[in-house]
XYZ file of C-alpha atoms in Angstrom:
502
model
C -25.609 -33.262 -14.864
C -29.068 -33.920 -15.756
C -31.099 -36.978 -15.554
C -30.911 -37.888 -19.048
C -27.073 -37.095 -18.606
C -26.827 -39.809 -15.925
C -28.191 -42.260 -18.453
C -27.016 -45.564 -17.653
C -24.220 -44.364 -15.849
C -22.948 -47.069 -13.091
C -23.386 -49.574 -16.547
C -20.243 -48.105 -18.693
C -16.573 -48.048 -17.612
C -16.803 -44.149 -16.631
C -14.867 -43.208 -13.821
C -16.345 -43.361 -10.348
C -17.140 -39.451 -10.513
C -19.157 -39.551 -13.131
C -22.171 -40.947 -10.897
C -24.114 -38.267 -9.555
C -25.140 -39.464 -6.198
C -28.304 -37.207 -6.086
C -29.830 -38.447 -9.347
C -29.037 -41.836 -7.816
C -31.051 -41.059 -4.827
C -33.843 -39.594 -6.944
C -34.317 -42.721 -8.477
C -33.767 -44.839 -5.847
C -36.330 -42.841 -3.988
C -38.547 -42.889 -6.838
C -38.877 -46.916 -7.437
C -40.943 -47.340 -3.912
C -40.147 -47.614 -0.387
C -36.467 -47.739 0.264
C -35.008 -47.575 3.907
C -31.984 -44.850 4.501
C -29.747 -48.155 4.995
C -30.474 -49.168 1.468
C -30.550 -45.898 -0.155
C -27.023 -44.824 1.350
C -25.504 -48.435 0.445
C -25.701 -47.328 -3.136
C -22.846 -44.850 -2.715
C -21.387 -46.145 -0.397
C -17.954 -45.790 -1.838
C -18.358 -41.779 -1.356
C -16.683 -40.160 1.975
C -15.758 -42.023 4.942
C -16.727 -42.218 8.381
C -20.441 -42.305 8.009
C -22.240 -45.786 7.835
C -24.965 -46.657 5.047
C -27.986 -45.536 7.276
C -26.711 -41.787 7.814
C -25.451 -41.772 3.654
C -29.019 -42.468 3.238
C -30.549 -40.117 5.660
C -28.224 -37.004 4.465
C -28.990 -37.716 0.326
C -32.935 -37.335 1.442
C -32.614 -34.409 3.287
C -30.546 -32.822 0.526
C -33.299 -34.176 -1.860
C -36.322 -32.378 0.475
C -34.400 -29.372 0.731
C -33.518 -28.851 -2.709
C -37.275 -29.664 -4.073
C -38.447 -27.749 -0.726
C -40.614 -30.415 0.280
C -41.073 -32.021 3.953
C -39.159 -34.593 4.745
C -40.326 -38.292 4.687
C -38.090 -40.906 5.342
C -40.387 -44.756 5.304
C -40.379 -47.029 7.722
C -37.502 -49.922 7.391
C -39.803 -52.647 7.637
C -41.828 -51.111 4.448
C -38.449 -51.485 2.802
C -39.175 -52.849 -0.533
C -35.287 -53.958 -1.252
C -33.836 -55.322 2.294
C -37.402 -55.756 3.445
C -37.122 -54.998 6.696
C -33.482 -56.562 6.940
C -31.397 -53.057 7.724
C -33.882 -52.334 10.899
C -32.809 -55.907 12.556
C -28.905 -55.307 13.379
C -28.957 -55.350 16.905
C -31.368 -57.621 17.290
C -29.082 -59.926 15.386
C -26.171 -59.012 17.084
C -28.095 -59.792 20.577
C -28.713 -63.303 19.151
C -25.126 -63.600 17.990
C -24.152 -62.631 21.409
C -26.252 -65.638 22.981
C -25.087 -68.240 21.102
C -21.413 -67.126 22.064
C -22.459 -67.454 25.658
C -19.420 -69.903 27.359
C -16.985 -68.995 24.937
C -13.879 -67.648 25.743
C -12.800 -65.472 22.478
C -10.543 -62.307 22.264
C -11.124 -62.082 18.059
C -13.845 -62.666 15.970
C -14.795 -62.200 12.061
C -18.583 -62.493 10.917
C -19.866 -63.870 7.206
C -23.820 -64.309 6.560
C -25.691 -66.035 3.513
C -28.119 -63.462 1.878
C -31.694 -64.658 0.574
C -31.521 -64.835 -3.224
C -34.813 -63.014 -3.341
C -32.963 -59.647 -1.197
C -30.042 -59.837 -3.689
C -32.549 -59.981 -6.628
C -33.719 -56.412 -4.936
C -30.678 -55.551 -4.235
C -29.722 -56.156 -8.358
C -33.423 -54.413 -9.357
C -32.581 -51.210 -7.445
C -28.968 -50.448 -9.060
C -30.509 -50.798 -12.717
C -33.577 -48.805 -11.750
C -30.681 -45.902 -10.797
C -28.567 -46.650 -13.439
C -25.550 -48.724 -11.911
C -24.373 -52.238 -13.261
C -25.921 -54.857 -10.919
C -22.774 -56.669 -10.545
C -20.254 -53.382 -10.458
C -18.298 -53.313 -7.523
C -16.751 -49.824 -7.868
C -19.926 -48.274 -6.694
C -21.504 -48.608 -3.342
C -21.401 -52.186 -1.560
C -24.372 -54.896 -1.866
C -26.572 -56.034 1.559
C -24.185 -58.702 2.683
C -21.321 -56.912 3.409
C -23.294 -54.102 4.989
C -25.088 -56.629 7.163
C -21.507 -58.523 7.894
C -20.271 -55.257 9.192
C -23.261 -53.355 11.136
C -24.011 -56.830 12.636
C -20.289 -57.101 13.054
C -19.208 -54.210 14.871
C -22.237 -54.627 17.812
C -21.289 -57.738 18.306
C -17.909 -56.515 18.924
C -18.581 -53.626 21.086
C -21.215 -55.780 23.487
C -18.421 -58.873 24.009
C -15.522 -55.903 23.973
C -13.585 -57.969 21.324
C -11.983 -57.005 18.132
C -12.709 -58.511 14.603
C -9.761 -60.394 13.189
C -10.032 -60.900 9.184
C -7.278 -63.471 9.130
C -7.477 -66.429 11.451
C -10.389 -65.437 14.252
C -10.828 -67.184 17.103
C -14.604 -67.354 16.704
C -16.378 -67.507 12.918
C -19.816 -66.519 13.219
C -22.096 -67.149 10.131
C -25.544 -65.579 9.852
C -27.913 -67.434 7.953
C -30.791 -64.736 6.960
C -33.871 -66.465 5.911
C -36.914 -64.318 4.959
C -40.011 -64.895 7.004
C -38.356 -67.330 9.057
C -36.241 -67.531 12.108
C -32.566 -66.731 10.694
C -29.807 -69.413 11.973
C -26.354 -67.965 13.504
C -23.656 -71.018 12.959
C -20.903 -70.404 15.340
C -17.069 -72.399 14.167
C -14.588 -71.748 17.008
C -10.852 -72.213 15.792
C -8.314 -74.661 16.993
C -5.971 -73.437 20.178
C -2.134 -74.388 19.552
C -0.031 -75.698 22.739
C 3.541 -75.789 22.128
C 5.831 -77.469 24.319
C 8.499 -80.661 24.615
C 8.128 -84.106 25.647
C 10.721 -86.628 27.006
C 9.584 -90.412 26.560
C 10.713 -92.204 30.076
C 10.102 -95.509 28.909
C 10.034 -97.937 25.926
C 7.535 -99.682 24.116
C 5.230 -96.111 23.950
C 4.348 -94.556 20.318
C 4.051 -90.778 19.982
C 0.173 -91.250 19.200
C -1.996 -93.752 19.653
C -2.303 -97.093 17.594
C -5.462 -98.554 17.877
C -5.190 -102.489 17.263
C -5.045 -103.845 13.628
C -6.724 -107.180 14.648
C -10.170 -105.183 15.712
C -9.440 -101.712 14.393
C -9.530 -100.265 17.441
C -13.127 -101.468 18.314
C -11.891 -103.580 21.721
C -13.862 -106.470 20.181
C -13.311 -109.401 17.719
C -15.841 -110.071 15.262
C -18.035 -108.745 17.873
C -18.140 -111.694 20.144
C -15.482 -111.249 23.050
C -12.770 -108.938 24.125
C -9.904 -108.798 20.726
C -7.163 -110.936 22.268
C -4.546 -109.144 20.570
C -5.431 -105.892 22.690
C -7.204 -107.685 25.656
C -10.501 -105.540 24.918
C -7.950 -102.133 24.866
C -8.712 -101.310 21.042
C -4.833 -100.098 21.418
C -1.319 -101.814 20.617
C 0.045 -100.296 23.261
C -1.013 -99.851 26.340
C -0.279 -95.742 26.285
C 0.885 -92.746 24.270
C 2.266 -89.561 24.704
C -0.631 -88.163 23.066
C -2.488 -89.919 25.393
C -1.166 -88.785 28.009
C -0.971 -85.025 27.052
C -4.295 -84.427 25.184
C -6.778 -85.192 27.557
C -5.608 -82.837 30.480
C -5.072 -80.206 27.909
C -8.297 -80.819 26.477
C -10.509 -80.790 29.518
C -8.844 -77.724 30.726
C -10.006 -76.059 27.316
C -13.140 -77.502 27.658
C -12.497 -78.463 24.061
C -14.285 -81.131 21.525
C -10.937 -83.147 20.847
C -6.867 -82.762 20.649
C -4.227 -83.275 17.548
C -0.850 -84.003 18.190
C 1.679 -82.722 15.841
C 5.053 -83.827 16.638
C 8.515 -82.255 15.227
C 9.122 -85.906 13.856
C 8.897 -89.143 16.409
C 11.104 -91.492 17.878
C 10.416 -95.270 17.392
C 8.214 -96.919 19.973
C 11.659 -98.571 21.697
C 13.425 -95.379 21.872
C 13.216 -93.582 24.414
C 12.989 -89.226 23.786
C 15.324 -87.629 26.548
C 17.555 -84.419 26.814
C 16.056 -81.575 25.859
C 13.119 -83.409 24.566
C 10.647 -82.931 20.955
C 8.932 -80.098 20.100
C 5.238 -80.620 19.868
C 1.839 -78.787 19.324
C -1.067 -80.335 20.648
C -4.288 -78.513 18.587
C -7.038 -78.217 20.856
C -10.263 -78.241 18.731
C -13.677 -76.350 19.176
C -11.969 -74.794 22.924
C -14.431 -72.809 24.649
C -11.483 -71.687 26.922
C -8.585 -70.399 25.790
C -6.660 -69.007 28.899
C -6.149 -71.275 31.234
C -2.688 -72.497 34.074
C -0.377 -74.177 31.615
C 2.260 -74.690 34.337
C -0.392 -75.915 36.926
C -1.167 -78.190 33.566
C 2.085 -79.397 33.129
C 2.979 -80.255 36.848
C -0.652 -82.000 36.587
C 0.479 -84.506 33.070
C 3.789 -84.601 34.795
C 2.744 -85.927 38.167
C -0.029 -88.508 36.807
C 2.288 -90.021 34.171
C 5.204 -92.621 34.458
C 5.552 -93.047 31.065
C 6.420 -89.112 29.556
C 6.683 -85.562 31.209
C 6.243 -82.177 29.289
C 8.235 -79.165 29.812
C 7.817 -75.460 28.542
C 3.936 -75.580 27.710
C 3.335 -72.373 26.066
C 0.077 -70.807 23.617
C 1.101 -70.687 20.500
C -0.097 -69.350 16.884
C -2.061 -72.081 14.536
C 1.358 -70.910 12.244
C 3.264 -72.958 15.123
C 1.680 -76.643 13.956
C 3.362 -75.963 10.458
C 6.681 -75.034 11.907
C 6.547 -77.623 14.309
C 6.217 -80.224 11.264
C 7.788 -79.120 8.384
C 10.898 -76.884 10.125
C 14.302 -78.166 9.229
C 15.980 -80.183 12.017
C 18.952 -82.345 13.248
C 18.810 -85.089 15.591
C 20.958 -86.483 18.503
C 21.376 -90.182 19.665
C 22.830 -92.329 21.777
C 22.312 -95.793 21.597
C 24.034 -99.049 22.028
C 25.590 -101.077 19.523
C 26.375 -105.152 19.978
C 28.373 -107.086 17.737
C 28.210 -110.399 16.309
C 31.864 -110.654 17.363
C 34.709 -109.156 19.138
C 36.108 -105.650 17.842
C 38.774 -103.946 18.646
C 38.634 -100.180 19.583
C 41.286 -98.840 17.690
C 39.229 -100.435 14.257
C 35.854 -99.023 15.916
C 37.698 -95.305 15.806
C 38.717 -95.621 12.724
C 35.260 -96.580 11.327
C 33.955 -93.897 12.951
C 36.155 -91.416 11.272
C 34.881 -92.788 8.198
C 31.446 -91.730 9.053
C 32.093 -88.778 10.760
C 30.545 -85.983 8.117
C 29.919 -88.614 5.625
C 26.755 -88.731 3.475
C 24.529 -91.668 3.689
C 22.409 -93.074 1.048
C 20.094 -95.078 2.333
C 17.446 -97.161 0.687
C 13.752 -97.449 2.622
C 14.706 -100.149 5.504
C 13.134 -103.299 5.595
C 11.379 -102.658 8.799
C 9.123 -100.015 7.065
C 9.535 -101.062 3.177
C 5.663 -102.405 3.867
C 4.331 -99.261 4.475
C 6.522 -96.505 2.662
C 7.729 -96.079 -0.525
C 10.857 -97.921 -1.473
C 13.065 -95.070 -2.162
C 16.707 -93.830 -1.912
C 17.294 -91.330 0.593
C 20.395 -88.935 1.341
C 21.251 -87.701 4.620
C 24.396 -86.329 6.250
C 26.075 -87.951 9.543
C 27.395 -84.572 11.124
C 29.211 -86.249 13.864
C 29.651 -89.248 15.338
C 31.979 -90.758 18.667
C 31.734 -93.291 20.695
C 33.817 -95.901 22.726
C 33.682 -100.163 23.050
C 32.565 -101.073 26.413
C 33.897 -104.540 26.515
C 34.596 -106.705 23.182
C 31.193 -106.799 21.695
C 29.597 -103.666 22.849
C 29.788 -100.312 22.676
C 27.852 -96.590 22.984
C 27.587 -94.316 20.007
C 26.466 -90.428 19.630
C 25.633 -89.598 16.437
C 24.563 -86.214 15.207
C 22.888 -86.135 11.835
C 20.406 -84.950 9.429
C 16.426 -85.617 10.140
C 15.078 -88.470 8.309
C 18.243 -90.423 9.231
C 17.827 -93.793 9.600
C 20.279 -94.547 12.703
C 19.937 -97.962 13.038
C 20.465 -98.998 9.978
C 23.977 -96.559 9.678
C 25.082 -99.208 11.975
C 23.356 -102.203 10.987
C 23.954 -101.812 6.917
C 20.290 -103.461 6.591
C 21.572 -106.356 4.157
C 23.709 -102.767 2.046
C 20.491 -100.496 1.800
C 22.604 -97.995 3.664
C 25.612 -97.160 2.778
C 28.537 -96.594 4.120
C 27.272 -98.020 7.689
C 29.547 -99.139 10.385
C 29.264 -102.975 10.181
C 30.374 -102.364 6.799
C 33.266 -100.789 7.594
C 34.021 -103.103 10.263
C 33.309 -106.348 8.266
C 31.155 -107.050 11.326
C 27.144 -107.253 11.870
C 26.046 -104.591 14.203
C 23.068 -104.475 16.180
C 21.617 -101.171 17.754
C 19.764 -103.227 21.089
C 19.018 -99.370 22.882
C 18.657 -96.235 21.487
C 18.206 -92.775 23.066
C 16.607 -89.388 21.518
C 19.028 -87.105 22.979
C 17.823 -83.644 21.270
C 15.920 -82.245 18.132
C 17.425 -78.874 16.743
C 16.412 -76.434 14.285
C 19.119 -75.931 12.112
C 18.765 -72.587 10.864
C 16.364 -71.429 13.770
C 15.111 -72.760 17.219
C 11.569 -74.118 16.983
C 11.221 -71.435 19.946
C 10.981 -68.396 17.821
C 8.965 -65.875 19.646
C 6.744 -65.026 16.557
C 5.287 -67.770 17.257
C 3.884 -67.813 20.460
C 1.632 -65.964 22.362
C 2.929 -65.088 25.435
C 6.024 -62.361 24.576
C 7.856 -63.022 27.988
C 7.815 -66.864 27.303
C 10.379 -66.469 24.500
C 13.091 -68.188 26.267
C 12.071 -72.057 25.181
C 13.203 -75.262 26.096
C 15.636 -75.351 23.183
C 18.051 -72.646 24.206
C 18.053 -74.030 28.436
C 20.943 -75.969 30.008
C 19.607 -79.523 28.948
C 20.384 -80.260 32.969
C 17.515 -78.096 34.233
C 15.455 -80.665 32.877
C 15.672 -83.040 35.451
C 14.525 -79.942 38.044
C 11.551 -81.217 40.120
C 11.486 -85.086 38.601
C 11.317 -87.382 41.786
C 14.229 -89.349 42.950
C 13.084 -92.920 41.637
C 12.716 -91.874 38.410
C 15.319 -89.351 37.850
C 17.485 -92.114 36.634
C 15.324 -92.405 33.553
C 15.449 -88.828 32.739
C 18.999 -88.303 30.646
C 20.824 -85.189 30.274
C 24.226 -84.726 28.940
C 25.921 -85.290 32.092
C 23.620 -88.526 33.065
C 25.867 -91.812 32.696
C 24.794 -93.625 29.613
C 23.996 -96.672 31.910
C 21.655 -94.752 33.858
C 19.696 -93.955 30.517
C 20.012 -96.920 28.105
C 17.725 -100.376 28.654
C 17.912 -103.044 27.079
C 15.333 -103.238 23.595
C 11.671 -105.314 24.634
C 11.022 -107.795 22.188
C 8.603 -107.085 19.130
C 10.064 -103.362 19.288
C 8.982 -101.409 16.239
C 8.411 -97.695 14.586
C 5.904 -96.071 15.327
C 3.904 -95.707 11.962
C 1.678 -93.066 12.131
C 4.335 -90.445 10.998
């Protein structure tokens, strides 16, 4: 092929071997000063295993020997298209490598913003050899080159491996021309999976900062908010509260996000084989740390919750964690506004027993969520009076069941509920969280965590190995399936509500 042959080659839709890299070259080498990096990067998409610079350096030396004439190969900072650019890759990679000083990272990925001016070059030299500017079928343009030279150093001096999907560490070069070039560093969240029991009422999953003073601590900016006593919280704890800090420190992380599998209402306790949670550590510069010496460290400074299982996790675990399909248990206790008599109480629980509920938003949360009619299945339910106006219930149903108002009816929003059937109003003054369950897979699925031997979760142990290692005064708190329901249910605290950050 001759060099009015080659024409405008790269600019028509010829195949890829149309382009004759050595008329390429000849041109290339012909517009000025072009580095080997620069010159090889135009045909780039030929052979394998050789980077841009050695491309470069071969297509010269074939050029010198074919014209017999010495060799001459210009220096990279005389570059007229990079402009010195291609000679600075480990340089850049040694300042990459500083600025990930103190963080802990096993993957990586690396982007960088090209001047405009190099990628005007970069355009000028393709359609002074004849390719489109904007083809991608032939070579590669600077950025990518630079992302993967600048790359692969970086990789081989922290002994890490680049990870195009999710990377622990995002590293983004910002080249300037004649001027100091920026290197942005993102690290990505670390997921914690694990459960958490609730050992006492009156605690939200997260926290709820105060309405009156929005969480400032301060009314109108005179005094202490009376509502909070200066707390800037509702409640006095969480079980984010309690979690995310220790987990966070031990990170050495900018924040924590707790994602629960659902929550319990603030007067309900979580017991049994407690809820699956993920708490998202953001910005960690650590991510390898004790989780057990974590957990015995939440476990012995809190009264309030415990955690059990405490496992790394992928970022695909916050997803499952929300959005995977579950049932819950309860237990709870139900008073009536009078006297029933158990053989009526079995019989309304028959009714219920497998039924499906429609159940219109409650009144308790109408304020804050759309008014709509849900439909959930009761999958089981039993129970037993424990004196004429009492009695404990375990119900098994469908998440997003509204338990209390299955017994209460909530003025008919659901229906059928067991006051209803009974023809008596029905109170739930206790309820228990007894277990959340995947219902076509455990939340535990190994996939999804890190550790391979840690693949036996919380969800498939005997829900008595729970209580393992709780001290005696508060093992009473801590329910399991054999625990007597009076050891486990307490009496409601007034002003008891839901929790409405779900």
């Amino acid at each position: 092929m001759t060099d009015a042959d080659a024409g405008d080659g790269g600019g028509s839709d010829d195949p890829e071997p149309d382009v004759d890299v050595l008329v390429v070259a000849r041109r290339a080498v012909a517009s000025g000063p072009v580095c080997d990096a620069c010159l090889g990067r135009l045909v780039a998409d030929r052979s394998f295993g050789l980077r841009n610079e050695e491309r470069g350096r071969a297509l010269r030396t074939t050029i010198a020997l074919e014209d017999d004439e010495p060799y001459e190969s210009p220096e990279v900072a005389d570059c007229w298209v990079c402009e010195g650019l291609c000679g600075e890759f480990d340089a850049l990679a040694e300042r990459v490598v500083a600025e990930l000083e103190g963080i802990e990272f096993d993957t990586y990925q690396l982007g960088s913003r090209v001047p405009p001016l190099l990628e005007e070059n970069e355009q000028l030299l393709r359609e002074e050899v004849g390719l489109d500017p904007v083809d991608g079928a032939h070579g590669e343009d600077l950025r990518k080159e630079l992302n993967r030279e600048v790359g692969r150093r970086v990789g081989a001096r922290t002994e890490t491996e680049v990870d195009f999907g999710r990377p622990q560490v995002q590293v983004t070069l910002d080249v300037a021309v004649g001027d100091e070039t920026t290197v942005e560093v993102d690290i990505n969240s670390l997921a914690i999976y694990g459960r958490y029991r609730k050992l006492k009422r009156m605690v939200p999953q997260t926290e709820w900062p105060c309405s009156a003073c929005g969480g400032s601590g301060r009314q109108h900016g005179v005094g202490p908010c009376p509502e909070c006593d200066g707390a800037g919280y509702r409640y006095r704890t969480s079980v984010e509260q309690e979690v995310a800090p220790v987990l966070v420190e031990a990170h050495r992380g900018r924040e924590g996000v707790f994602h629960g599998a659902g929550r319990e209402d603030v007067d309900a306790l979580m017991v049994g084989t407690g809820r699956p949670f993920v708490l998202e550590v953001e910005a960690p510069h650590r991510r390898r740390t004790d989780l057990d010496a974590l957990e015995r460290e939440i476990n012995e400074a809190s009264e309030d919750i415990e955690v059990v299982g405490l496992r790394y996790a992928t970022h695909d675990m916050v997803e499952r964690v929300k959005e995977l399909e579950a049932t819950k248990t309860y237990r709870m206790v139900v008073a009536f506004e009078e006297a029933v008599d158990e053989a009526d109480l079995q019989a309304a629980l028959d009714e219920l027993r497998g039924a499906t509920v429609e159940q219109r938003t409650p009144n308790r949360v109408d304020h804050r969520r759309a008014d709509l009619v849900r439909t959930r299945t009761v999958h089981d339910i039993s129970g037993s009076t424990t004196d004429d106006e009492h009695a404990t219930l375990v119900v098994h149903g469908d998440g997003g069941l509204y338990v209390k108002e299955l017994v209460s009816s909530d003025e008919g929003r659901t229906e059928p509920s067991l006051a209803g059937l009974l023809g008596v109003d029905a109170e739930v003054t206790a309820l228990d969280v007894m277990a959340v369950t995947g219902v076509e897979e455990p939340f535990e699925d190994p996939d999804f965590l890190l550790d391979e031997d840690a693949v036996n979760g919380a969800g498939g142990r005997d829900p008595d190995a729970w209580t393992e290692g709780i001290p005696e005064g508060r093992a009473s708190s801590v329910v399991t399936e054999r625990a007597s329901t009076e050891d486990a249910i307490a009496p409601v605290e007034p002003g008891a509500e839901e929790d409405p950050s779900e």
